[in-house]
PDB file of C-alpha atoms and ligand atoms in Angstrom:
ATOM      1  CA  UNK A  28     105.206 125.082 103.514  1.00 34.00           C
ATOM      2  CA  UNK A  29     101.501 125.388 103.717  1.00 33.00           C
ATOM      3  CA  UNK A  30      99.915 124.980 107.189  1.00 31.00           C
ATOM      4  CA  UNK A  31      97.032 122.615 107.468  1.00 32.00           C
ATOM      5  CA  UNK A  32      94.317 123.558 109.792  1.00 30.00           C
ATOM      6  CA  UNK A  33      92.695 120.661 111.654  1.00 30.00           C
ATOM      7  CA  UNK A  34      89.326 120.409 113.235  1.00 28.00           C
ATOM      8  CA  UNK A  35      88.698 117.288 115.395  1.00 29.00           C
ATOM      9  CA  UNK A  36      85.334 115.688 114.936  1.00 29.00           C
ATOM     10  CA  UNK A  37      84.420 113.377 117.409  1.00 28.00           C
ATOM     11  CA  UNK A  38      83.000 109.969 116.115  1.00 30.00           C
ATOM     12  CA  UNK A  39      79.859 109.466 117.942  1.00 28.00           C
ATOM     13  CA  UNK A  40      79.771 105.945 117.427  1.00 28.00           C
ATOM     14  CA  UNK A  41      82.935 105.437 119.525  1.00 30.00           C
ATOM     15  CA  UNK A  42      82.752 105.079 123.197  1.00 29.00           C
ATOM     16  CA  UNK A  43      84.521 107.774 124.830  1.00 29.00           C
ATOM     17  CA  UNK A  44      86.858 106.320 127.137  1.00 31.00           C
ATOM     18  CA  UNK A  45      87.016 107.510 130.834  1.00 32.00           C
ATOM     19  CA  UNK A  46      90.287 108.931 131.764  1.00 34.00           C
ATOM     20  CA  UNK A  47      90.740 106.477 134.666  1.00 34.00           C
ATOM     21  CA  UNK A  48      91.171 103.814 132.141  1.00 36.00           C
ATOM     22  CA  UNK A  49      93.721 105.519 130.341  1.00 39.00           C
ATOM     23  CA  UNK A  50      96.619 103.336 131.335  1.00 45.00           C
ATOM     24  CA  UNK A  51      95.052  99.997 130.482  1.00 47.00           C
ATOM     25  CA  UNK A  52      95.611  98.724 127.053  1.00 48.00           C
ATOM     26  CA  UNK A  53      92.695  98.797 124.659  1.00 47.00           C
ATOM     27  CA  UNK A  54      91.684  95.176 123.288  1.00 45.00           C
ATOM     28  CA  UNK A  55      90.641  96.671 120.114  1.00 43.00           C
ATOM     29  CA  UNK A  56      92.234  99.401 118.312  1.00 37.00           C
ATOM     30  CA  UNK A  57      89.894 102.475 117.673  1.00 37.00           C
ATOM     31  CA  UNK A  58      90.660 105.719 116.511  1.00 37.00           C
ATOM     32  CA  UNK A  59      88.279 108.571 117.457  1.00 33.00           C
ATOM     33  CA  UNK A  60      88.573 110.945 114.691  1.00 33.00           C
ATOM     34  CA  UNK A  61      88.725 108.471 111.696  1.00 34.00           C
ATOM     35  CA  UNK A  62      85.776 110.476 110.375  1.00 33.00           C
ATOM     36  CA  UNK A  63      87.859 113.636 110.560  1.00 33.00           C
ATOM     37  CA  UNK A  64      89.873 111.968 107.727  1.00 35.00           C
ATOM     38  CA  UNK A  65      87.283 110.645 105.953  1.00 33.00           C
ATOM     39  CA  UNK A  66      85.493 113.850 106.127  1.00 32.00           C
ATOM     40  CA  UNK A  67      88.486 115.912 104.879  1.00 32.00           C
ATOM     41  CA  UNK A  68      88.947 113.581 102.017  1.00 35.00           C
ATOM     42  CA  UNK A  69      85.466 112.842 100.820  1.00 32.00           C
ATOM     43  CA  UNK A  70      84.532 116.578  99.980  1.00 30.00           C
ATOM     44  CA  UNK A  71      84.488 117.090  96.336  1.00 30.00           C
ATOM     45  CA  UNK A  72      82.947 115.307  93.497  1.00 32.00           C
ATOM     46  CA  UNK A  73      85.106 113.254  90.915  1.00 33.00           C
ATOM     47  CA  UNK A  74      87.395 114.927  88.548  1.00 32.00           C
ATOM     48  CA  UNK A  75      89.126 112.275  86.602  1.00 33.00           C
ATOM     49  CA  UNK A  76      92.754 112.493  86.210  1.00 34.00           C
ATOM     50  CA  UNK A  77      95.879 109.974  85.996  1.00 43.00           C
ATOM     51  CA  UNK A  78      95.732 109.717  89.860  1.00 57.00           C
ATOM     52  CA  UNK A  79      94.415 107.814  92.621  1.00 58.00           C
ATOM     53  CA  UNK A  80      91.112 108.282  94.425  1.00 53.00           C
ATOM     54  CA  UNK A  81      90.748 109.708  97.961  1.00 51.00           C
ATOM     55  CA  UNK A  82      88.739 107.342 100.069  1.00 48.00           C
ATOM     56  CA  UNK A  83      85.113 108.474 100.401  1.00 48.00           C
ATOM     57  CA  UNK A  84      83.188 108.704 103.620  1.00 49.00           C
ATOM     58  CA  UNK A  85      81.285 105.462 104.616  1.00 48.00           C
ATOM     59  CA  UNK A  86      78.807 104.494 106.823  1.00 51.00           C
ATOM     60  CA  UNK A  87      78.948 100.939 108.194  1.00 50.00           C
ATOM     61  CA  UNK A  88      76.728  98.765 106.129  1.00 51.00           C
ATOM     62  CA  UNK A  89      74.985  95.335 106.521  1.00 55.00           C
ATOM     63  CA  UNK A  90      77.341  92.366 107.213  1.00 58.00           C
ATOM     64  CA  UNK A  91      78.650  90.747 104.107  1.00 63.00           C
ATOM     65  CA  UNK A  92      79.281  94.112 102.390  1.00 77.00           C
ATOM     66  CA  UNK A  93      82.797  94.090 103.575  1.00 85.00           C
ATOM     67  CA  UNK A  94      85.622  91.347 103.412  1.00 89.00           C
ATOM     68  CA  UNK A  95      85.470  88.929 106.371  1.00 89.00           C
ATOM     69  CA  UNK A  96      87.941  89.869 109.136  1.00 90.00           C
ATOM     70  CA  UNK A  97      89.660  88.367 112.195  1.00 93.00           C
ATOM     71  CA  UNK A  98      91.364  89.897 115.194  1.00 93.00           C
ATOM     72  CA  UNK A  99      95.006  89.420 116.200  1.00 95.00           C
ATOM     73  CA  UNK A 100      97.758  91.301 117.822  1.00 96.00           C
ATOM     74  CA  UNK A 101     100.436  90.592 115.168  1.00 97.00           C
ATOM     75  CA  UNK A 102      99.935  91.313 111.624  1.00 98.00           C
ATOM     76  CA  UNK A 103     102.047  91.590 108.264  1.00 98.00           C
ATOM     77  CA  UNK A 104     101.126  94.402 105.946  1.00 98.00           C
ATOM     78  CA  UNK A 105     100.395  93.492 102.461  1.00 98.00           C
ATOM     79  CA  UNK A 106     100.600  95.872  99.698  1.00 98.00           C
ATOM     80  CA  UNK A 107      97.231  96.328  97.818  1.00 97.00           C
ATOM     81  CA  UNK A 108      97.530  97.958  94.571  1.00 96.00           C
ATOM     82  CA  UNK A 109      94.107  99.730  94.406  1.00 92.00           C
ATOM     83  CA  UNK A 110      94.010  99.915  90.764  1.00 92.00           C
ATOM     84  CA  UNK A 111      95.526  96.809  89.440  1.00 92.00           C
ATOM     85  CA  UNK A 112      95.708  98.090  85.768  1.00 94.00           C
ATOM     86  CA  UNK A 113      98.341 100.432  87.083  1.00 95.00           C
ATOM     87  CA  UNK A 114     100.677  97.925  89.036  1.00 97.00           C
ATOM     88  CA  UNK A 115     104.475  98.271  88.343  1.00 97.00           C
ATOM     89  CA  UNK A 116     106.704  96.094  86.468  1.00 95.00           C
ATOM     90  CA  UNK A 117     107.413  93.976  88.246  1.00 93.00           C
ATOM     91  CA  UNK A 118     104.157  93.845  89.934  1.00 97.00           C
ATOM     92  CA  UNK A 119     104.041  94.743  93.664  1.00 98.00           C
ATOM     93  CA  UNK A 120     100.408  93.732  94.410  1.00 97.00           C
ATOM     94  CA  UNK A 121     100.118  91.471  97.364  1.00 97.00           C
ATOM     95  CA  UNK A 122     103.872  91.713  98.352  1.00 98.00           C
ATOM     96  CA  UNK A 123     104.824  92.898 102.034  1.00 98.00           C
ATOM     97  CA  UNK A 124     105.816  96.016 103.695  1.00 98.00           C
ATOM     98  CA  UNK A 125     109.349  95.405 104.718  1.00 97.00           C
ATOM     99  CA  UNK A 126     112.557  97.319 105.696  1.00 95.00           C
ATOM    100  CA  UNK A 127     115.875  97.996 103.980  1.00 93.00           C
ATOM    101  CA  UNK A 128     118.291  98.184 106.879  1.00 85.00           C
ATOM    102  CA  UNK A 129     120.656 101.220 106.418  1.00 82.00           C
ATOM    103  CA  UNK A 130     121.616 102.253 110.050  1.00 75.00           C
ATOM    104  CA  UNK A 131     120.127 104.215 112.981  1.00 72.00           C
ATOM    105  CA  UNK A 132     117.025 106.418 111.791  1.00 72.00           C
ATOM    106  CA  UNK A 133     117.338 105.540 108.298  1.00 81.00           C
ATOM    107  CA  UNK A 134     115.744 102.171 107.713  1.00 92.00           C
ATOM    108  CA  UNK A 135     113.865 102.737 104.584  1.00 93.00           C
ATOM    109  CA  UNK A 136     110.362 101.054 104.146  1.00 96.00           C
ATOM    110  CA  UNK A 137     110.356  98.806 101.010  1.00 97.00           C
ATOM    111  CA  UNK A 138     108.338  96.161  99.275  1.00 97.00           C
ATOM    112  CA  UNK A 139     109.525  92.284  99.660  1.00 97.00           C
ATOM    113  CA  UNK A 140     108.142  88.678  99.149  1.00 97.00           C
ATOM    114  CA  UNK A 141     108.090  88.363 103.004  1.00 96.00           C
ATOM    115  CA  UNK A 142     107.591  90.916 105.830  1.00 96.00           C
ATOM    116  CA  UNK A 143     108.167  91.326 109.306  1.00 96.00           C
ATOM    117  CA  UNK A 144     105.180  90.982 112.017  1.00 97.00           C
ATOM    118  CA  UNK A 145     104.123  94.689 113.049  1.00 97.00           C
ATOM    119  CA  UNK A 146     101.856  95.201 116.158  1.00 97.00           C
ATOM    120  CA  UNK A 147      99.896  98.337 117.349  1.00 96.00           C
ATOM    121  CA  UNK A 148     101.096  99.793 120.810  1.00 96.00           C
ATOM    122  CA  UNK A 149      99.346 102.101 122.837  1.00 94.00           C
ATOM    123  CA  UNK A 150      97.254 102.924 125.724  1.00 93.00           C
ATOM    124  CA  UNK A 151      93.649 104.481 125.504  1.00 89.00           C
ATOM    125  CA  UNK A 152      95.044 107.953 125.903  1.00 90.00           C
ATOM    126  CA  UNK A 153      97.702 107.333 123.428  1.00 90.00           C
ATOM    127  CA  UNK A 154      95.220 106.218 120.926  1.00 85.00           C
ATOM    128  CA  UNK A 155      93.080 109.269 121.703  1.00 83.00           C
ATOM    129  CA  UNK A 156      96.101 111.652 121.424  1.00 84.00           C
ATOM    130  CA  UNK A 157      97.492 110.055 118.184  1.00 83.00           C
ATOM    131  CA  UNK A 158     100.267 108.678 120.120  1.00 86.00           C
ATOM    132  CA  UNK A 159      99.906 104.971 119.658  1.00 90.00           C
ATOM    133  CA  UNK A 160     102.437 103.291 117.216  1.00 94.00           C
ATOM    134  CA  UNK A 161     102.854 100.550 114.604  1.00 96.00           C
ATOM    135  CA  UNK A 162     105.985  98.659 115.864  1.00 97.00           C
ATOM    136  CA  UNK A 163     108.009  95.696 114.912  1.00 96.00           C
ATOM    137  CA  UNK A 164     110.628  93.589 116.767  1.00 95.00           C
ATOM    138  CA  UNK A 165     114.222  94.179 115.516  1.00 92.00           C
ATOM    139  CA  UNK A 166     117.448  92.916 116.492  1.00 89.00           C
ATOM    140  CA  UNK A 167     118.413  89.449 117.608  1.00 89.00           C
ATOM    141  CA  UNK A 168     115.752  87.361 119.120  1.00 87.00           C
ATOM    142  CA  UNK A 169     117.588  87.126 122.663  1.00 89.00           C
ATOM    143  CA  UNK A 170     117.722  90.874 122.719  1.00 91.00           C
ATOM    144  CA  UNK A 171     115.164  92.509 120.451  1.00 93.00           C
ATOM    145  CA  UNK A 172     114.468  96.201 120.270  1.00 93.00           C
ATOM    146  CA  UNK A 173     111.289  97.971 118.850  1.00 95.00           C
ATOM    147  CA  UNK A 174     111.282  99.731 115.624  1.00 95.00           C
ATOM    148  CA  UNK A 175     108.284 101.995 114.552  1.00 95.00           C
ATOM    149  CA  UNK A 176     107.012 103.109 111.370  1.00 95.00           C
ATOM    150  CA  UNK A 177     107.845 106.711 110.925  1.00 92.00           C
ATOM    151  CA  UNK A 178     107.287 109.231 108.115  1.00 87.00           C
ATOM    152  CA  UNK A 179     108.686 112.860 107.689  1.00 76.00           C
ATOM    153  CA  UNK A 180     109.104 115.269 104.876  1.00 64.00           C
ATOM    154  CA  UNK A 181     111.552 113.592 102.480  1.00 60.00           C
ATOM    155  CA  UNK A 182     114.182 115.343 100.283  1.00 53.00           C
ATOM    156  CA  UNK A 183     113.076 113.563  97.098  1.00 57.00           C
ATOM    157  CA  UNK A 184     109.668 115.316  96.168  1.00 63.00           C
ATOM    158  CA  UNK A 185     109.478 114.045  92.927  1.00 75.00           C
ATOM    159  CA  UNK A 186     108.826 110.527  94.305  1.00 84.00           C
ATOM    160  CA  UNK A 187     106.644 111.544  97.384  1.00 87.00           C
ATOM    161  CA  UNK A 188     108.148 111.484 100.724  1.00 87.00           C
ATOM    162  CA  UNK A 189     110.019 108.812 102.277  1.00 89.00           C
ATOM    163  CA  UNK A 190     108.621 106.128 104.813  1.00 92.00           C
ATOM    164  CA  UNK A 191     111.213 104.699 107.499  1.00 93.00           C
ATOM    165  CA  UNK A 192     110.968 101.908 110.043  1.00 95.00           C
ATOM    166  CA  UNK A 193     113.230 103.012 112.814  1.00 93.00           C
ATOM    167  CA  UNK A 194     114.010 102.928 116.518  1.00 91.00           C
ATOM    168  CA  UNK A 195     112.647 105.888 118.239  1.00 86.00           C
ATOM    169  CA  UNK A 196     109.290 107.615 118.457  1.00 87.00           C
ATOM    170  CA  UNK A 197     106.307 106.280 116.181  1.00 88.00           C
ATOM    171  CA  UNK A 198     105.042 108.585 113.594  1.00 85.00           C
ATOM    172  CA  UNK A 199     102.134 110.649 115.022  1.00 82.00           C
ATOM    173  CA  UNK A 200      98.824 109.084 114.142  1.00 85.00           C
ATOM    174  CA  UNK A 201     100.052 105.953 112.704  1.00 88.00           C
ATOM    175  CA  UNK A 202      97.403 103.369 113.253  1.00 90.00           C
ATOM    176  CA  UNK A 203      95.496 100.679 111.747  1.00 91.00           C
ATOM    177  CA  UNK A 204      92.007 101.996 110.746  1.00 84.00           C
ATOM    178  CA  UNK A 205      89.005 101.805 113.060  1.00 73.00           C
ATOM    179  CA  UNK A 206      86.354  99.348 112.990  1.00 67.00           C
ATOM    180  CA  UNK A 207      83.669 101.827 111.598  1.00 69.00           C
ATOM    181  CA  UNK A 208      85.842 102.006 108.321  1.00 76.00           C
ATOM    182  CA  UNK A 209      84.940  99.405 105.656  1.00 82.00           C
ATOM    183  CA  UNK A 210      88.343  98.030 105.359  1.00 89.00           C
ATOM    184  CA  UNK A 211      91.398  97.710 107.628  1.00 93.00           C
ATOM    185  CA  UNK A 212      94.423  99.457 106.411  1.00 94.00           C
ATOM    186  CA  UNK A 213      97.499 101.444 107.454  1.00 94.00           C
ATOM    187  CA  UNK A 214      96.367 104.903 108.122  1.00 89.00           C
ATOM    188  CA  UNK A 215      97.948 107.966 109.339  1.00 84.00           C
ATOM    189  CA  UNK A 216      95.110 109.775 111.085  1.00 79.00           C
ATOM    190  CA  UNK A 217      96.963 113.058 112.096  1.00 74.00           C
ATOM    191  CA  UNK A 218     100.362 114.535 111.567  1.00 65.00           C
ATOM    192  CA  UNK A 219     102.239 117.377 109.594  1.00 56.00           C
ATOM    193  CA  UNK A 220     101.848 117.069 106.822  1.00 56.00           C
ATOM    194  CA  UNK A 221      98.820 114.845 106.529  1.00 66.00           C
ATOM    195  CA  UNK A 222      99.468 111.716 104.796  1.00 71.00           C
ATOM    196  CA  UNK A 223      96.976 111.100 102.182  1.00 74.00           C
ATOM    197  CA  UNK A 224      98.170 108.125 100.248  1.00 86.00           C
ATOM    198  CA  UNK A 225     101.024 105.341 100.301  1.00 93.00           C
ATOM    199  CA  UNK A 226     102.646 104.920  97.084  1.00 95.00           C
ATOM    200  CA  UNK A 227     105.332 102.253  95.960  1.00 97.00           C
ATOM    201  CA  UNK A 228     108.143 103.604  93.501  1.00 96.00           C
ATOM    202  CA  UNK A 229     109.936 101.032  91.312  1.00 96.00           C
ATOM    203  CA  UNK A 230     113.653 101.108  90.305  1.00 94.00           C
ATOM    204  CA  UNK A 231     114.771 103.085  93.169  1.00 93.00           C
ATOM    205  CA  UNK A 232     118.347 103.268  94.627  1.00 91.00           C
ATOM    206  CA  UNK A 233     119.058 103.821  97.979  1.00 90.00           C
ATOM    207  CA  UNK A 234     122.391 105.241  98.634  1.00 85.00           C
ATOM    208  CA  UNK A 235     123.655 102.938 101.187  1.00 88.00           C
ATOM    209  CA  UNK A 236     123.223  99.949  98.782  1.00 90.00           C
ATOM    210  CA  UNK A 237     125.190 101.663  95.844  1.00 90.00           C
ATOM    211  CA  UNK A 238     123.655 102.478  92.300  1.00 91.00           C
ATOM    212  CA  UNK A 239     123.193  98.967  90.729  1.00 92.00           C
ATOM    213  CA  UNK A 240     120.750  97.738  93.257  1.00 94.00           C
ATOM    214  CA  UNK A 241     117.222  98.814  92.638  1.00 94.00           C
ATOM    215  CA  UNK A 242     114.304  98.508  95.412  1.00 95.00           C
ATOM    216  CA  UNK A 243     110.638  99.099  95.284  1.00 97.00           C
ATOM    217  CA  UNK A 244     110.297 101.809  98.011  1.00 96.00           C
ATOM    218  CA  UNK A 245     107.049 102.777 100.020  1.00 96.00           C
ATOM    219  CA  UNK A 246     106.846 106.413 100.113  1.00 93.00           C
ATOM    220  CA  UNK A 247     103.712 108.753 100.789  1.00 89.00           C
ATOM    221  CA  UNK A 248     102.153 111.656  99.294  1.00 85.00           C
ATOM    222  CA  UNK A 249     100.906 114.449 101.562  1.00 77.00           C
ATOM    223  CA  UNK A 250      98.370 117.301 101.273  1.00 62.00           C
ATOM    224  CA  UNK A 251     100.536 119.547  98.980  1.00 54.00           C
ATOM    225  CA  UNK A 252      99.957 116.982  96.040  1.00 52.00           C
ATOM    226  CA  UNK A 253      96.240 117.054  96.424  1.00 51.00           C
ATOM    227  CA  UNK A 254      95.525 118.883  93.124  1.00 53.00           C
ATOM    228  CA  UNK A 255      91.677 118.729  92.720  1.00 55.00           C
ATOM    229  CA  UNK A 256      90.407 117.883  96.332  1.00 57.00           C
ATOM    230  CA  UNK A 257      89.391 114.208  95.290  1.00 59.00           C
ATOM    231  CA  UNK A 258      92.504 113.059  93.403  1.00 65.00           C
ATOM    232  CA  UNK A 259      96.273 112.963  94.182  1.00 73.00           C
ATOM    233  CA  UNK A 260      98.970 113.059  91.504  1.00 81.00           C
ATOM    234  CA  UNK A 261     100.882 110.010  91.720  1.00 88.00           C
ATOM    235  CA  UNK A 262     104.342 110.392  90.480  1.00 90.00           C
ATOM    236  CA  UNK A 263     105.908 108.585  87.494  1.00 91.00           C
ATOM    237  CA  UNK A 264     107.151 105.021  88.267  1.00 94.00           C
ATOM    238  CA  UNK A 265     104.993 104.956  91.127  1.00 95.00           C
ATOM    239  CA  UNK A 266     101.547 103.407  92.177  1.00 96.00           C
ATOM    240  CA  UNK A 267      99.016 104.026  94.666  1.00 93.00           C
ATOM    241  CA  UNK A 268      98.671 101.277  97.380  1.00 96.00           C
ATOM    242  CA  UNK A 269      96.890 100.495 100.631  1.00 95.00           C
ATOM    243  CA  UNK A 270      98.844  98.488 103.326  1.00 97.00           C
ATOM    244  CA  UNK A 271      96.435  95.898 104.456  1.00 97.00           C
ATOM    245  CA  UNK A 272      97.030  93.735 107.700  1.00 97.00           C
ATOM    246  CA  UNK A 273      96.916  90.107 107.321  1.00 98.00           C
ATOM    247  CA  UNK A 274      96.812  88.293 110.844  1.00 97.00           C
ATOM    248  CA  UNK A 275     100.028  86.874 112.093  1.00 97.00           C
ATOM    249  CA  UNK A 276      99.058  84.575 115.018  1.00 94.00           C
ATOM    250  CA  UNK A 277     102.669  83.464 115.411  1.00 91.00           C
ATOM    251  CA  UNK A 278     103.607  86.939 117.064  1.00 89.00           C
ATOM    252  CA  UNK A 279     105.499  85.747 119.804  1.00 84.00           C
ATOM    253  CA  UNK A 280     106.107  86.809 123.543  1.00 89.00           C
ATOM    254  CA  UNK A 281     109.372  88.702 124.408  1.00 94.00           C
ATOM    255  CA  UNK A 282     112.168  86.773 126.157  1.00 92.00           C
ATOM    256  CA  UNK A 283     112.709  87.364 129.561  1.00 91.00           C
ATOM    257  CA  UNK A 284     114.503  90.203 130.685  1.00 91.00           C
ATOM    258  CA  UNK A 285     113.436  92.155 127.359  1.00 93.00           C
ATOM    259  CA  UNK A 286     113.743  96.070 127.719  1.00 92.00           C
ATOM    260  CA  UNK A 287     109.986  96.618 126.789  1.00 95.00           C
ATOM    261  CA  UNK A 288     106.904  94.489 126.949  1.00 94.00           C
ATOM    262  CA  UNK A 289     103.590  93.626 125.262  1.00 95.00           C
ATOM    263  CA  UNK A 290     101.235  95.185 127.876  1.00 95.00           C
ATOM    264  CA  UNK A 291      99.934  97.715 125.706  1.00 96.00           C
ATOM    265  CA  UNK A 292      99.676  95.845 122.409  1.00 96.00           C
ATOM    266  CA  UNK A 293      96.181  96.050 120.840  1.00 94.00           C
ATOM    267  CA  UNK A 294      94.180  93.657 119.141  1.00 93.00           C
ATOM    268  CA  UNK A 295      93.484  94.916 115.501  1.00 94.00           C
ATOM    269  CA  UNK A 296      90.931  93.886 112.703  1.00 94.00           C
ATOM    270  CA  UNK A 297      93.015  92.061 110.108  1.00 96.00           C
ATOM    271  CA  UNK A 298      92.450  89.405 107.347  1.00 96.00           C
ATOM    272  CA  UNK A 299      93.310  85.705 107.247  1.00 96.00           C
ATOM    273  CA  UNK A 300      94.617  85.821 103.783  1.00 96.00           C
ATOM    274  CA  UNK A 301      94.548  89.484 101.932  1.00 97.00           C
ATOM    275  CA  UNK A 302      95.547  87.882  98.559  1.00 96.00           C
ATOM    276  CA  UNK A 303      92.396  85.572  98.628  1.00 95.00           C
ATOM    277  CA  UNK A 304      89.985  88.364  99.219  1.00 94.00           C
ATOM    278  CA  UNK A 305      87.963  88.973  96.109  1.00 91.00           C
ATOM    279  CA  UNK A 306      87.632  92.749  96.303  1.00 89.00           C
ATOM    280  CA  UNK A 307      85.078  92.753  93.456  1.00 86.00           C
ATOM    281  CA  UNK A 308      82.333  91.359  95.597  1.00 85.00           C
ATOM    282  CA  UNK A 309      82.443  94.549  97.792  1.00 83.00           C
ATOM    283  CA  UNK A 310      80.721  97.525  96.736  1.00 64.00           C
ATOM    284  CA  UNK A 311      82.833 100.181  98.344  1.00 57.00           C
TER     285      UNK A 311
HETATM  286  C1  NAG B 428      92.697  96.518  97.074  1.00 95.46           C
HETATM  287  O1  NAG B 428      92.818  96.413  95.791  1.00 95.46           O
HETATM  288  C2  NAG B 428      91.651  96.119  94.837  1.00 95.46           C
HETATM  289  C3  NAG B 428      92.153  95.936  93.531  1.00 95.46           C
HETATM  290  O2  NAG B 428      92.782  94.995  93.173  1.00 95.46           O
HETATM  291  C4  NAG B 428      90.656  97.249  95.324  1.00 95.46           C
HETATM  292  O3  NAG B 428      89.434  96.886  94.624  1.00 95.46           O
HETATM  293  C5  NAG B 428      90.278  97.040  96.693  1.00 95.46           C
HETATM  294  O4  NAG B 428      89.426  98.274  97.053  1.00 95.46           O
HETATM  295  C6  NAG B 428      91.514  97.342  97.580  1.00 95.46           C
HETATM  296  N1  NAG B 428      91.202  97.362  98.975  1.00 95.46           N
HETATM  297  C7  NAG B 428      91.866  98.135  99.754  1.00 95.46           C
HETATM  298  C8  NAG B 428      91.612  97.872 101.051  1.00 95.46           C
HETATM  299  O5  NAG B 428      92.839  98.783  99.410  1.00 95.46           O
HETATM  300  C1  NAG B 429     103.770 101.078 124.507  1.00 95.46           C
HETATM  301  O1  NAG B 429     102.604 101.867 124.888  1.00 95.46           O
HETATM  302  C2  NAG B 429     103.137 102.244 126.337  1.00 95.46           C
HETATM  303  C3  NAG B 429     101.966 103.080 126.895  1.00 95.46           C
HETATM  304  O2  NAG B 429     101.949 104.566 126.172  1.00 95.46           O
HETATM  305  C4  NAG B 429     104.384 102.855 126.391  1.00 95.46           C
HETATM  306  O3  NAG B 429     104.743 103.120 127.709  1.00 95.46           O
HETATM  307  C5  NAG B 429     105.399 101.867 125.958  1.00 95.46           C
HETATM  308  O4  NAG B 429     106.720 102.485 125.970  1.00 95.46           O
HETATM  309  C6  NAG B 429     105.069 101.437 124.581  1.00 95.46           C
HETATM  310  N1  NAG B 429     105.891 100.443 124.041  1.00 95.46           N
HETATM  311  C7  NAG B 429     106.964 100.621 123.176  1.00 95.46           C
HETATM  312  C8  NAG B 429     107.748  99.536 122.731  1.00 95.46           C
HETATM  313  O5  NAG B 429     107.105 101.745 122.426  1.00 95.46           O
HETATM  314  C1  NAG B 430     112.275  99.223  86.199  1.00 95.46           C
HETATM  315  O1  NAG B 430     113.302  99.055  85.069  1.00 95.46           O
HETATM  316  C2  NAG B 430     113.072  97.970  84.315  1.00 95.46           C
HETATM  317  C3  NAG B 430     114.193  97.729  83.521  1.00 95.46           C
HETATM  318  O2  NAG B 430     114.889  98.751  83.106  1.00 95.46           O
HETATM  319  C4  NAG B 430     111.822  98.087  83.487  1.00 95.46           C
HETATM  320  O3  NAG B 430     111.418  97.128  82.607  1.00 95.46           O
HETATM  321  C5  NAG B 430     110.585  98.633  84.328  1.00 95.46           C
HETATM  322  O4  NAG B 430     109.434  98.743  83.579  1.00 95.46           O
HETATM  323  C6  NAG B 430     110.950  99.538  85.456  1.00 95.46           C
HETATM  324  N1  NAG B 430     109.918  99.474  86.355  1.00 95.46           N
HETATM  325  C7  NAG B 430     109.372 100.755  86.769  1.00 95.46           C
HETATM  326  C8  NAG B 430     108.428 100.670  87.801  1.00 95.46           C
HETATM  327  O5  NAG B 430     110.007 101.876  86.608  1.00 95.46           O
END
């Protein structure tokens, strides 16, 4: 496999946090090296193919040029099909990221009509070192346990690689994009390989559920599918999506005696209603 050389570019607009704060939870999620990703992705000029645009670099603009947002600790992740003309049959635009329960370390990310509440967990140093995670509470309400969004090179390369929501270590670099980006979306800011786009693939079987049940699964494309430098080849039967946080204020405290706590849960930038955003009003 190809090795990807990373150069960390510090975003000067971010406050560099003193190390003696590193055990405190940040109140607003920020990622220092978003510009790394933006600059890696925004290099070349357009060469049209049947594929998806890689996000361009963006500098903060006047208020009103981006959708109005709020802040919350809990959020659901809405599937946003970035080119609606390519949506699947049946459509997946504005559905939610959810999970197909299979068993330990195998719960696949899927699309559903409702989705669990996620949250971003990590200290300042976790965030600076790409070790924050996007988590959700699983299990019965009286004895919950955390599950994290995870990714790894999947076996089915024809449809991208698989995304999981499992107990265990969060996927490195998984975070809600920082405040200097135009839109708030789920991003994977570092990892091997680099995740360049999420995709949803229709009519997919998951072995545990047998051959007859079909899912819309959420997969991802890595750097190896980067054909031209600006466009990714989206596999047949799949569509490029962003996962956009919708504020979930009903995010609850954990029961007494839970094995983990909310100390390091971050506020993230989220939207009141993703489906209500008229994206055509925004220039990006
Ligand atoms: C959401 O999808 C619309 C198209 O329906 C697109 O214009 C917009 O840029 C997308 N936003 C994000 C954050 O992906
Ligand atoms: C949240 O982050 C803190 C700080 O790194 C860590 O100690 C804790 O285990 C994390 N919580 C979960 C549920 O992973
Ligand atoms: C899934 O299968 C149905 C029925 O065969 C078909 O109509 C639909 O277009 C397929 N969707 C995708 C995304 O492949």
